[in-house]
mmCIF file of C-alpha atoms in Angstrom:
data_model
loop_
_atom_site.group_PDB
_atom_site.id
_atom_site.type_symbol
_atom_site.label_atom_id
_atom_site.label_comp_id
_atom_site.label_asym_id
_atom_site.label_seq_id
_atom_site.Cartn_x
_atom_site.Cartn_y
_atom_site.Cartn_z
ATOM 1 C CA UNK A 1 -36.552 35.543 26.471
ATOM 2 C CA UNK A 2 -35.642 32.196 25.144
ATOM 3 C CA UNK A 3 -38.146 32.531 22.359
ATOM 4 C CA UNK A 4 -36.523 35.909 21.413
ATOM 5 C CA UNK A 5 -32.883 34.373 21.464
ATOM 6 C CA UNK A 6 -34.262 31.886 19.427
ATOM 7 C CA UNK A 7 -35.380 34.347 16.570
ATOM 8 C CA UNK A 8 -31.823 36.172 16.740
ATOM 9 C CA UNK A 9 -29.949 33.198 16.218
ATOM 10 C CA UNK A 10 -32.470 31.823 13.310
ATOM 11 C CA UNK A 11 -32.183 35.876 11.910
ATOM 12 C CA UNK A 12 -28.222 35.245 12.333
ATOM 13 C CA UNK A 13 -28.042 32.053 10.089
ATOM 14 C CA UNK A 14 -29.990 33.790 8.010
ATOM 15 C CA UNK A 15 -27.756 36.489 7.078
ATOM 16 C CA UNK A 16 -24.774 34.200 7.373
ATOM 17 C CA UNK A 17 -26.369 32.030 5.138
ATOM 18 C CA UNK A 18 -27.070 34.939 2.694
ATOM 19 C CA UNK A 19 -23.920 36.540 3.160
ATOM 20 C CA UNK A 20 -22.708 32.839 2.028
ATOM 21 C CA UNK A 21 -24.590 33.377 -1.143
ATOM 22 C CA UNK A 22 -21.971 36.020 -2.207
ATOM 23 C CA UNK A 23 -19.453 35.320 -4.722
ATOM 24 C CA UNK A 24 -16.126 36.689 -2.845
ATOM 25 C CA UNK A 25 -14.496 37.645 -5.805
ATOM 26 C CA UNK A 26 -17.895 40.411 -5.894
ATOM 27 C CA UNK A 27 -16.754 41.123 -1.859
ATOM 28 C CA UNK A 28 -13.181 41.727 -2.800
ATOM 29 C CA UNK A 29 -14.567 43.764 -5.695
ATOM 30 C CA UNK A 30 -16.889 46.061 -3.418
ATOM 31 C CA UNK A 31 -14.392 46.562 -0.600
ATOM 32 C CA UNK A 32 -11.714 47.325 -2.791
ATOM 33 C CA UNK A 33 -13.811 49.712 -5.268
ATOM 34 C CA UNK A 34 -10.756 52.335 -5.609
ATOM 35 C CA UNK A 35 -8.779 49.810 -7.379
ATOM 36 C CA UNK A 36 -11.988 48.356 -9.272
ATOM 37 C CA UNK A 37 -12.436 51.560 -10.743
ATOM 38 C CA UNK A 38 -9.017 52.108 -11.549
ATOM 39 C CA UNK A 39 -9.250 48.707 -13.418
ATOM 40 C CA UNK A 40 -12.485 49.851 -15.158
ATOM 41 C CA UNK A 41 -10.726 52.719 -15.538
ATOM 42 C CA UNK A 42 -7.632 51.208 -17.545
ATOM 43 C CA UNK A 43 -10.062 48.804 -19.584
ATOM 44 C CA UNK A 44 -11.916 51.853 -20.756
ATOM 45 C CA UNK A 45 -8.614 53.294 -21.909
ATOM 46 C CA UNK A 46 -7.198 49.960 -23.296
ATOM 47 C CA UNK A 47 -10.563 50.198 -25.490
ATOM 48 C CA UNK A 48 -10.130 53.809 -26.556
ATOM 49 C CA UNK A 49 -6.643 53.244 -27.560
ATOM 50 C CA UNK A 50 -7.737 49.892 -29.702
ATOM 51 C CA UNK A 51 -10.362 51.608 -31.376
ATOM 52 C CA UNK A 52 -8.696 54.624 -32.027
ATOM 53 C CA UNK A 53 -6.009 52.450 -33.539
ATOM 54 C CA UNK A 54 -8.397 50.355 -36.186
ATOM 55 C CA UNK A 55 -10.629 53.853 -36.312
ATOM 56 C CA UNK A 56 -7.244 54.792 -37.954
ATOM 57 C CA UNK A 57 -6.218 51.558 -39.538
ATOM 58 C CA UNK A 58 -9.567 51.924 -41.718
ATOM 59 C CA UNK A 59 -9.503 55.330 -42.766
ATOM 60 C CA UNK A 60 -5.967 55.529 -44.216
ATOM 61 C CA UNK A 61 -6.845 52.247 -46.051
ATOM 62 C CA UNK A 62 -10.345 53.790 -46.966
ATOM 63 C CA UNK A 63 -8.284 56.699 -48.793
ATOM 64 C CA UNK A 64 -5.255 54.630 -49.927
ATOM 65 C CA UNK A 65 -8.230 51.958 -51.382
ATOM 66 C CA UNK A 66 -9.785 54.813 -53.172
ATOM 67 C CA UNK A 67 -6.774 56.233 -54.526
ATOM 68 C CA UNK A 68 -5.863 52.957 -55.867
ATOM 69 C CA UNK A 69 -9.580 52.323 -57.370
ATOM 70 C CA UNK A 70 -9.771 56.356 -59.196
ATOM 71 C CA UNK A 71 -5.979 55.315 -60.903
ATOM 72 C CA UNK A 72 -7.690 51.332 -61.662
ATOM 73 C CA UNK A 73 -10.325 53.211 -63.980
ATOM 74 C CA UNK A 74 -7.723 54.948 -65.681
ATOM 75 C CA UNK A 75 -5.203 51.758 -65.702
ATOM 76 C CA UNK A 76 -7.370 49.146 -67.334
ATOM 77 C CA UNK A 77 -8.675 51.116 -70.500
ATOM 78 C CA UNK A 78 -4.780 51.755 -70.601
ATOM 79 C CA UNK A 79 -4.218 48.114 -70.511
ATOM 80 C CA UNK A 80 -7.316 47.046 -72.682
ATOM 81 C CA UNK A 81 -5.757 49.182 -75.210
ATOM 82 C CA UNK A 82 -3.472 47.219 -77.521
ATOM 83 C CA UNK A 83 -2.445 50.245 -79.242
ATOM 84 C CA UNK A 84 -1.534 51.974 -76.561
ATOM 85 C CA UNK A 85 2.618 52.167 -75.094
ATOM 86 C CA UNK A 86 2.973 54.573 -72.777
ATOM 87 C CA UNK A 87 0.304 55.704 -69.850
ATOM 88 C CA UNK A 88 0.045 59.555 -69.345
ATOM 89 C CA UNK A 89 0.376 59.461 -65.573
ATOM 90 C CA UNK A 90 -0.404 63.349 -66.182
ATOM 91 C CA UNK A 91 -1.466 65.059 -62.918
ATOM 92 C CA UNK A 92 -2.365 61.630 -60.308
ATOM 93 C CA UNK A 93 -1.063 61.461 -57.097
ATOM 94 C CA UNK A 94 2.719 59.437 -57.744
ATOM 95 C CA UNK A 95 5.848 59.765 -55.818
ATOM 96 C CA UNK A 96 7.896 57.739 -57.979
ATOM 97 C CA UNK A 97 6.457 58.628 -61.260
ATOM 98 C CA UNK A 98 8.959 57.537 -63.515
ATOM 99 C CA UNK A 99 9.991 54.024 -62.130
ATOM 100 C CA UNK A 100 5.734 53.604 -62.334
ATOM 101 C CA UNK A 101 5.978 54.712 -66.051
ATOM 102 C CA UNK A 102 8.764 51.786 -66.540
ATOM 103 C CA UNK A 103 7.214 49.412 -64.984
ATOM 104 C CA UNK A 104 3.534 49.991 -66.827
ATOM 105 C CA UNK A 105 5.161 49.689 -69.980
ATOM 106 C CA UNK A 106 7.329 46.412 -69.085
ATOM 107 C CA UNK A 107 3.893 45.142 -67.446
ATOM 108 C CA UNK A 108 2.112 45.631 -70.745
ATOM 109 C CA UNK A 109 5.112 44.586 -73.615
ATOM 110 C CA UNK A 110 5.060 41.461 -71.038
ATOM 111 C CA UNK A 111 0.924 41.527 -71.177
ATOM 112 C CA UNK A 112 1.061 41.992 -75.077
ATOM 113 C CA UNK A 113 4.032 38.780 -75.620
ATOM 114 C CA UNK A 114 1.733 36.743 -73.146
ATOM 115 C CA UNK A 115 -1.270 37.721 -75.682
ATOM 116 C CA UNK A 116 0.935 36.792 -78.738
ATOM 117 C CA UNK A 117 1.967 33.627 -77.450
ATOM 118 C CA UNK A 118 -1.854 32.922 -76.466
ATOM 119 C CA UNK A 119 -2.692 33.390 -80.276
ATOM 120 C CA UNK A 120 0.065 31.171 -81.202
ATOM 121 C CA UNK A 121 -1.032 28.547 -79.180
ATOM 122 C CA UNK A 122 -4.446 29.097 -80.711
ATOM 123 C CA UNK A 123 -3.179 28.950 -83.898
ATOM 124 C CA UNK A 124 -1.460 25.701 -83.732
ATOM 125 C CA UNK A 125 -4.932 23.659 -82.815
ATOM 126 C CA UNK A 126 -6.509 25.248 -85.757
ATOM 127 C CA UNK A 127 -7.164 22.841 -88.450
ATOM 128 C CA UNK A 128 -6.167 25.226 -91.443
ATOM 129 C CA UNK A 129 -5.414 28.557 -91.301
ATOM 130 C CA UNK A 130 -7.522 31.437 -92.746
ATOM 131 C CA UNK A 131 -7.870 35.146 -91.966
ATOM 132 C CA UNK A 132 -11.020 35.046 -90.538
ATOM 133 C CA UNK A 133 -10.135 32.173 -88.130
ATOM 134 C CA UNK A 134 -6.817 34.004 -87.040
ATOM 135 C CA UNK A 135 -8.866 36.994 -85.742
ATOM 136 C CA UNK A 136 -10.845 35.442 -83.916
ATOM 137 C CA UNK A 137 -8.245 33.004 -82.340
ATOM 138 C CA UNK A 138 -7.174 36.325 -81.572
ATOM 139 C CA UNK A 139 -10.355 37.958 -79.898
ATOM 140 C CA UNK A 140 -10.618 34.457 -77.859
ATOM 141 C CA UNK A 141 -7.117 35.018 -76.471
ATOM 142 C CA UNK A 142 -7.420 38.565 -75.651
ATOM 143 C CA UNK A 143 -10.829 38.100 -74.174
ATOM 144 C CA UNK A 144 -9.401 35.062 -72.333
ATOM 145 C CA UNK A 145 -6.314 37.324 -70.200
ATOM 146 C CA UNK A 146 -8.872 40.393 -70.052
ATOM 147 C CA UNK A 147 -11.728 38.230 -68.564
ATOM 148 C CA UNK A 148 -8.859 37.118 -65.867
ATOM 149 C CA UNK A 149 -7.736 40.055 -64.387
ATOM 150 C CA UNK A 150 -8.323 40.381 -61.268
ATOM 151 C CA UNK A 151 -7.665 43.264 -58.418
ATOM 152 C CA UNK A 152 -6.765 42.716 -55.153
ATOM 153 C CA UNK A 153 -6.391 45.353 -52.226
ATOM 154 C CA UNK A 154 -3.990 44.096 -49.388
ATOM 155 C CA UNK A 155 -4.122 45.722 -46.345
ATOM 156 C CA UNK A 156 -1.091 46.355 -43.843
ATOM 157 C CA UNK A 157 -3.076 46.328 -40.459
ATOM 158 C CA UNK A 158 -0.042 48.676 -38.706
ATOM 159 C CA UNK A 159 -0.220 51.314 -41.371
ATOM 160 C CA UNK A 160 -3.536 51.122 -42.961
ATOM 161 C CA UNK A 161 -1.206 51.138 -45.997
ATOM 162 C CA UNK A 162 -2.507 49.766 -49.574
ATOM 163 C CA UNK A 163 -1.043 47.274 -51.764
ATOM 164 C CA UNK A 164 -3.315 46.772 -55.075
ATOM 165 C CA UNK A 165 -2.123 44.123 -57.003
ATOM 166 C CA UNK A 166 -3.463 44.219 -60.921
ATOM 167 C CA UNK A 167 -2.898 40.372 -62.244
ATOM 168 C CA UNK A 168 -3.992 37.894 -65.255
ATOM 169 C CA UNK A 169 -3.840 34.860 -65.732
ATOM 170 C CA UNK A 170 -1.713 32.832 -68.456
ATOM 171 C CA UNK A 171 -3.129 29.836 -70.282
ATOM 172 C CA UNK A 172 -0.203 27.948 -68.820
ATOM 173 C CA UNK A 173 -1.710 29.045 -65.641
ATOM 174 C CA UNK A 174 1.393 31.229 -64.425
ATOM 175 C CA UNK A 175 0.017 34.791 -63.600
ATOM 176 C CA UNK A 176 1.715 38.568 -64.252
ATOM 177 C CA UNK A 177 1.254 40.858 -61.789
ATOM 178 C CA UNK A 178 2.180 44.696 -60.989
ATOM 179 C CA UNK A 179 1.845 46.076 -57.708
ATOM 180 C CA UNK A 180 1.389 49.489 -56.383
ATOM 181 C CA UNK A 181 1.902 50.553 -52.771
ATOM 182 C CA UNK A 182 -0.395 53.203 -51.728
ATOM 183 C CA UNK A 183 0.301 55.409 -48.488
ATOM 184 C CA UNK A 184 -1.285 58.524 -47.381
ATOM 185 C CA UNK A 185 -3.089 58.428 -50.607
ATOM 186 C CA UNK A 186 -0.597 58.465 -53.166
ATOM 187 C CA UNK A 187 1.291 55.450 -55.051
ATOM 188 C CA UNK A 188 4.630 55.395 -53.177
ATOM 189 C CA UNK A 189 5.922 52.421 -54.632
ATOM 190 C CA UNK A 190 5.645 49.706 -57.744
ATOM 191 C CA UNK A 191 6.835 46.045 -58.452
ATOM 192 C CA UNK A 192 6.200 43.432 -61.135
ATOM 193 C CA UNK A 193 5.212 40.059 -59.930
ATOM 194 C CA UNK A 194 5.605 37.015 -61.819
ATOM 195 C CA UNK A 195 4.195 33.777 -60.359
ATOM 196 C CA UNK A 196 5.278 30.769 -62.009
ATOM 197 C CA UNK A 197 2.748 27.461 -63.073
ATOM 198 C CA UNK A 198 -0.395 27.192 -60.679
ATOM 199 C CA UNK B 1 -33.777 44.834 33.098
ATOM 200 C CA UNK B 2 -36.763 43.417 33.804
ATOM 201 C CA UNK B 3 -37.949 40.728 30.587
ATOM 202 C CA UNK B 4 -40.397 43.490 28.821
ATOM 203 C CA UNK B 5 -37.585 46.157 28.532
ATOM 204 C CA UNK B 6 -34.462 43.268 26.864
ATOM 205 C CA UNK B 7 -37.431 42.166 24.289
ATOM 206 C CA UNK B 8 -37.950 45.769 23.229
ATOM 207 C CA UNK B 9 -34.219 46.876 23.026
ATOM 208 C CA UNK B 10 -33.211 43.157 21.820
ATOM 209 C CA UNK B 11 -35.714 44.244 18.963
ATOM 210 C CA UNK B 12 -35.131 47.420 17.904
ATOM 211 C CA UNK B 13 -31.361 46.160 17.919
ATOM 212 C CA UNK B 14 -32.303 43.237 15.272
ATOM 213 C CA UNK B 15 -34.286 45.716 13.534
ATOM 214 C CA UNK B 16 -31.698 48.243 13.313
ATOM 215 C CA UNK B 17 -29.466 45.919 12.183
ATOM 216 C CA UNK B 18 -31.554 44.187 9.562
ATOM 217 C CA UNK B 19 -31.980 47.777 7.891
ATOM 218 C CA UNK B 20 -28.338 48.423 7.928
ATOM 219 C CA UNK B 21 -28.050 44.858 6.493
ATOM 220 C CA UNK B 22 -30.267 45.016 3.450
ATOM 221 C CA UNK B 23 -28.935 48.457 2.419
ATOM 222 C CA UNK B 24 -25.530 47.208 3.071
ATOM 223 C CA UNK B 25 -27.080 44.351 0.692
ATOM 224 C CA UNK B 26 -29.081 46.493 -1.751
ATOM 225 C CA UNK B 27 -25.711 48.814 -1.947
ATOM 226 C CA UNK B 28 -23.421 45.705 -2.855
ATOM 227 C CA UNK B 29 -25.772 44.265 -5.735
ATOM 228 C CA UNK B 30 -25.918 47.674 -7.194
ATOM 229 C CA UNK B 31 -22.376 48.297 -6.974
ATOM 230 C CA UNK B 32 -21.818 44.734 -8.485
ATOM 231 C CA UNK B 33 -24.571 45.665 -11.351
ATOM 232 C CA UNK B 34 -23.000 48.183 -12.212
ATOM 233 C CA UNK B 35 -19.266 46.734 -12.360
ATOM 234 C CA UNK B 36 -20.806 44.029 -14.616
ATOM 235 C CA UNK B 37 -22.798 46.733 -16.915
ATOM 236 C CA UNK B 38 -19.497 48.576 -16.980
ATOM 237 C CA UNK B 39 -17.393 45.858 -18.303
ATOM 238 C CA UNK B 40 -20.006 44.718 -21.018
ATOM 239 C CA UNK B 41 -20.381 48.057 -22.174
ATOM 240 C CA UNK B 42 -16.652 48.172 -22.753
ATOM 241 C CA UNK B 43 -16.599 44.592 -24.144
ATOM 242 C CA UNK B 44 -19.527 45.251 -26.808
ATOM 243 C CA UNK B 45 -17.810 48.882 -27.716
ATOM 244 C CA UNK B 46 -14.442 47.353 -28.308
ATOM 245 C CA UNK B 47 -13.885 47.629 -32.342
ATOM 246 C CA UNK B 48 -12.920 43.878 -33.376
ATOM 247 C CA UNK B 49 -13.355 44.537 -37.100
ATOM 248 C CA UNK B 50 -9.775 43.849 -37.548
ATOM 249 C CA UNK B 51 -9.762 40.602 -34.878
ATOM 250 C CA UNK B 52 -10.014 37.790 -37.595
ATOM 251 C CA UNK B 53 -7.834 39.412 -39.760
ATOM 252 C CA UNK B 54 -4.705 39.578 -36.654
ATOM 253 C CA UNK B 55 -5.929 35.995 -35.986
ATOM 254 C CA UNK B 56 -5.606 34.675 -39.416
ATOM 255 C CA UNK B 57 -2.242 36.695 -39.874
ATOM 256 C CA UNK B 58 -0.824 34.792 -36.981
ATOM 257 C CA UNK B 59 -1.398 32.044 -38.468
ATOM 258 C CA UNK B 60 0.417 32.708 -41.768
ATOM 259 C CA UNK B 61 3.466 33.907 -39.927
ATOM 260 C CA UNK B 62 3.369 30.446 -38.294
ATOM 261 C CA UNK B 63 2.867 28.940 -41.843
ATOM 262 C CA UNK B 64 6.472 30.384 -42.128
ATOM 263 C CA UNK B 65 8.350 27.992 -39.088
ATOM 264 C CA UNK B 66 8.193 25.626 -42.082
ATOM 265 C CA UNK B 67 10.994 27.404 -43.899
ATOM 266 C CA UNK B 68 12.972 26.889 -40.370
ATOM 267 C CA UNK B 69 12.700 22.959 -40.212
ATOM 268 C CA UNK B 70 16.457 21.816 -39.687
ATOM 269 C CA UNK B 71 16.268 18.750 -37.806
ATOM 270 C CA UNK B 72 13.345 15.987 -36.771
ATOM 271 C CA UNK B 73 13.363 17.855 -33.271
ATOM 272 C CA UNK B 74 12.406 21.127 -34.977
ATOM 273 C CA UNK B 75 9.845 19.540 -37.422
ATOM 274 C CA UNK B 76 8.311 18.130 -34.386
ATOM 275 C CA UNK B 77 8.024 21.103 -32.695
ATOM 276 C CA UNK B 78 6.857 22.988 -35.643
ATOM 277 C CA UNK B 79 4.143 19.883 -36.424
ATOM 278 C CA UNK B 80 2.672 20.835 -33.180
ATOM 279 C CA UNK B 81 2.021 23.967 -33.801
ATOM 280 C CA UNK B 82 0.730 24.103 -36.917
ATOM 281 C CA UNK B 83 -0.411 20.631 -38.107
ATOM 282 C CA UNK B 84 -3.732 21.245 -36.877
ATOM 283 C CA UNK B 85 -4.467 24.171 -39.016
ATOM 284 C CA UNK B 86 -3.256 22.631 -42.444
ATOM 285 C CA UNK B 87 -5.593 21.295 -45.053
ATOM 286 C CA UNK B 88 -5.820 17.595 -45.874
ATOM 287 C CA UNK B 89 -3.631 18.726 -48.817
ATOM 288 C CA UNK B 90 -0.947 20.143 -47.168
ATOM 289 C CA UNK B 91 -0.587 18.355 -44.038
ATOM 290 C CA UNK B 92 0.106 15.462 -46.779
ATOM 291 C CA UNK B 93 2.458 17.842 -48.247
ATOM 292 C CA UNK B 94 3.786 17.979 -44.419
ATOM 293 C CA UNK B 95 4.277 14.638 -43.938
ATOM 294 C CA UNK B 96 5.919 13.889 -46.594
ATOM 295 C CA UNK B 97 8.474 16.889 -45.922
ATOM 296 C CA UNK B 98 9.825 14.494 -42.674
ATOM 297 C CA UNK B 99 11.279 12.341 -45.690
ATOM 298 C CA UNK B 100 13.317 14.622 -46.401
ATOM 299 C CA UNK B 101 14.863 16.175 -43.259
ATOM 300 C CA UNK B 102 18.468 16.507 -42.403
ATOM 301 C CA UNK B 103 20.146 16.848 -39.242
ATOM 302 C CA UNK B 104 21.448 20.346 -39.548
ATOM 303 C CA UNK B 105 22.979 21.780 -36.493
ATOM 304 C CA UNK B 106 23.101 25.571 -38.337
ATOM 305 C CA UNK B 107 19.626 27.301 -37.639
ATOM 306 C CA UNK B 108 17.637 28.217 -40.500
ATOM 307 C CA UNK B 109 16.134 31.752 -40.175
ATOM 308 C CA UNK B 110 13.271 33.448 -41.297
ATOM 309 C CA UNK B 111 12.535 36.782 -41.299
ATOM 310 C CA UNK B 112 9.355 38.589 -41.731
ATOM 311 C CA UNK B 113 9.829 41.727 -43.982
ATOM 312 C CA UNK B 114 6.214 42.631 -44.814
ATOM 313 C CA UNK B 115 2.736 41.090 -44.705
ATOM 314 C CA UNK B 116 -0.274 42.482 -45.713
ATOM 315 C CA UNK B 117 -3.903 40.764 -46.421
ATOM 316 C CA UNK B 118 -7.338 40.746 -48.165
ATOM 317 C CA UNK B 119 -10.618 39.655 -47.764
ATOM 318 C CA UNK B 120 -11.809 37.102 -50.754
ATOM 319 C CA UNK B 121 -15.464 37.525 -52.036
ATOM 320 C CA UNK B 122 -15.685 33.306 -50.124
ATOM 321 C CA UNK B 123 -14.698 35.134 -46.968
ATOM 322 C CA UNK B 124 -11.228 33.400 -47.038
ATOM 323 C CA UNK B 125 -8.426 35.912 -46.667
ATOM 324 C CA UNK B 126 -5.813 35.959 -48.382
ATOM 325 C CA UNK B 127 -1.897 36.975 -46.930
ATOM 326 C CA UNK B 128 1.299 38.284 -49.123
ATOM 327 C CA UNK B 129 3.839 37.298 -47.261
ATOM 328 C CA UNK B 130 7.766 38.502 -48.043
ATOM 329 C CA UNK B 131 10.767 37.567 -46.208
ATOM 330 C CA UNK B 132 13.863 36.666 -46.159
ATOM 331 C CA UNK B 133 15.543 33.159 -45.907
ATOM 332 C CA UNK B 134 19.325 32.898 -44.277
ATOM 333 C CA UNK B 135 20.712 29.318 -44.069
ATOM 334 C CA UNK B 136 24.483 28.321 -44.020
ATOM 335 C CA UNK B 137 24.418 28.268 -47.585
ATOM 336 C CA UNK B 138 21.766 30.911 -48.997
ATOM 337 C CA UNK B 139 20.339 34.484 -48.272
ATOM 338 C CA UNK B 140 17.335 35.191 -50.658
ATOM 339 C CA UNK B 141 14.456 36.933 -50.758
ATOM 340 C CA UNK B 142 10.869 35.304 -51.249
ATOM 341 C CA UNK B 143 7.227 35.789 -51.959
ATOM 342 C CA UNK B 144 4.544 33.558 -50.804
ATOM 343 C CA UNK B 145 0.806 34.122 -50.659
ATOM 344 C CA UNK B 146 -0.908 32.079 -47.725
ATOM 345 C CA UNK B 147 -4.971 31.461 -47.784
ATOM 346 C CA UNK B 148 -6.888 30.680 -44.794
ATOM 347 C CA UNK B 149 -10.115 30.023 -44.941
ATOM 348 C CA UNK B 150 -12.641 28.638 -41.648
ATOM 349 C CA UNK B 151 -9.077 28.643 -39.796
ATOM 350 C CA UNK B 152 -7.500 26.879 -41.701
ATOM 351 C CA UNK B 153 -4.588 27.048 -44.357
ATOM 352 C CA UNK B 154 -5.951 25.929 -47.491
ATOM 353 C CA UNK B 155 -3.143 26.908 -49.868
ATOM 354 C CA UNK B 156 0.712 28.028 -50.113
ATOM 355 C CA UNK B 157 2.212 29.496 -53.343
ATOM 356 C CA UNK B 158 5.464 30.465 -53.048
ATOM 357 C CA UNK B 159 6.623 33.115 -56.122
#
C-alpha cells in the first residue's frame, strides 16, 4: 500500500511539474477561449479593414498613375516641340481644362526663355562667333534641359490620389516644374513650380 | 477494503485520471497551436506595402517641428526627436541653427496642408511637403521636398 502511495505521489509531481511547464498566459488563453476568439476575431477584422484600405490606396493610384503616364506621351512631344504654343488638350480626361491650357503655355514660354538664356550663356564662352557654332551651342542647350527632365509620381497614401510633377533642370541649377493632380483618373488640378538654386 | 481491492481501485483511479489528463493536455496544445497558427496567418496576410512609406512620412512631418523652434527649450525638445534621423549634413545645419535662437514667448505654428511621396529608382523616397507657417509676424505658404533614405533625412529643399 505504501509502495502504491508512493507511485501516486511521484505520478502527482509529475503532472504538477508538467502542468508547471505551461506558460500561464497559454492557461488564461485556453480557459478564457470566448474572449480569445473574439480577439482573433477583431485582429482578423483589423487586417481586412487595412488591406482593404491599401487594396484601395493602390488601385486609385494605379489608374490616376496611368492617366498621368497616357497624357506624359502626349505632353513631352508637345514640349520637345519648339514650334509648338498651344497643346490641343482635345478629348483627355481634364476638369479644369482651361487653367491647364494656361499653365502649359506659361510652363513652355518659361521652358523656351530658360532655353534662350542657355544659348546665351553658350554663346558668351564661344571664342568667335559663326553660324555653324551658334546652332550647335543651340542643340547642346536644348539637349542639355531635354536630357533633364524628369517625372515624378507622388502618391497621397489617404486618397490614392496622383501628383505628377514634369521638371528640368536649369544650368544655374534652379529647376521649373508643372504639376498635375490626378483623382479618380482625371487631371483635377495644375500648378507651376519654380525651385530656386540647388 | 482489504489491500488487493484499494490497489485495484487506487489504480484504475490514477489511470482514469492520467487519460483525462493527457487529453486535457493534448486538447490545450492544440488549442494553443492553433491560436499561434491563427495569429501568424493574420500577421503574414496583413498588406504592409504601404508600411515604409507611413514610416518615412512620419518622419518628414517631424522634419517640420523645425519650422516651430522658438526658444532653446523647444529646440531641445525638437533635437530629441529628430537629431537622430538627420544626416551628418544637416544635423551640422542643426547645430548651427541653436546660434541663432531667440527667446520667443509667441508659438510658432505649423500646419500640414498636404503631403504626398515617391519612391526614387535608389529606393530613397522622396516627400512634397506644403504647409503653412503662422508666427507673430508672418502667415505664408511653403513648399519643401524632404528625402529619406535608410531612415534617415538626407536632404531639405525648401521652394
Amino acid at each position: 500500500m505504501i509502495r502504491t502511495l508512493k507511485k501516486l505521489v511521484i505520478l502527482t509531481l509529475l503532472l504538477f511539474t508538467l502542468t508547471g511547464c505551461v506558460n500561464r498566459d497559454e492557461i488564461s488563453l485556453y480557459l478564457n477561449k470566448e474572449q480569445t476568439e473574439s480577439e482573433i476575431e477583431k485582429l482578423e477584422k483589423e487586417k481586412n479593414q487595412n488591406n482593404g484600405e491599401v487594396n484601395r490606396v493602390f488601385k486609385s493610384y494605379n489608374t490616376n498613375k496611368n492617366a498621368a503616364i497616357r497624357f506624359e506621351e502626349d505632353i513631352l512631344p508637345y514640349l520637345k516641340d519648339l514650334n509648338l504654343i498651344k497643346f490641343d488638350i482635345g478629348r483627355r480626361s481634364i476638369k479644369s481644362e482651361s487653367f491647364l491650357q494656361y499653365n502649359l503655355i506659361v510652363f513652355k514660354t518659361q521652358l523656351l526663355v530658360d532655353i534662350e538664356n542657355a544659348v546665351n550663356e553658350e554663346l558668351l564662352q564661344l571664342q568667335s562667333y559663326s553660324n555653324i557654332a551658334a546652332k550647335e551651342a543651340e542643340e547642346r542647350a536644348v539637349e542639355q534641359i531635354f536630357n533633364s527632365i524628369e517625372i515624378d509620381y507622388f502618391l497621397d497614401s489617404d486618397t490614392g490620389h496622383v501628383e505628377q510633377m514634369i521638371m528640368y533642370k536649369n544650368k544655374d541649377g534652379s529647376n521649373r516644374i508643372i504639376s498635375l493632380t490626378w483623382r479618380y483618373g482625371s487631371c483635377s488640378k495644375t500648378n507651376i513650380l519654380t525651385s530656386g538654386e540647388a | 477494503m482489504n489491500k488487493s481491492n484499494f490497489k485495484k481501485i487506487s489504480l484504475i483511479i490514477v489511470g482514469i485520471s492520467l487519460i483525462a489528463f493527457i487529453i486535457l493536455f493534448f486538447n490545450f496544445y492544440a488549442y494553443i497551436s492553433y491560436y499561434n497558427t491563427r495569429i501568424e496567418d493574420i500577421q503574414n496576410q496583413y498588406d504592409t506595402r504601404l508600411d515604409d512609406y507611413e514610416n518615412n512620412k512620419n518622419l518628414a512631418l517631424k522634419y517640420l517641428d523645425i519650422y516651430t523652434i522658438n526658444n532653446p527649450q523647444k529646440y531641445t525638445e525638437v533635437k530629441d526627436s529628430i537629431f537622430q534621423h538627420l544626416s551628418e549634413n544637416l544635423q551640422k545645419e542643426f547645430t548651427d541653427l541653436e546660434k541663432n535662437i531667440s527667446n520667443d514667448s509667441y508659438e510658432k505654428k505649423c500646419i500640414i496642408q498636404d503631403i504626398k511621396g515617391t519612391v526614387e529608382d535608389t529606393g530613397s523616397q522622396i516627400f512634397k511637403v506644403e504647409f503653412k507657417l503662422i508666427d507673430r509676424y508672418t502667415n505664408s505658404d511653403s513648399i519643401i521636398f524632404i528625402t529619406i533614405s535608410n531612415n534617415k533625412i538626407i536632404s531639405a529643399t525648401e521652394l
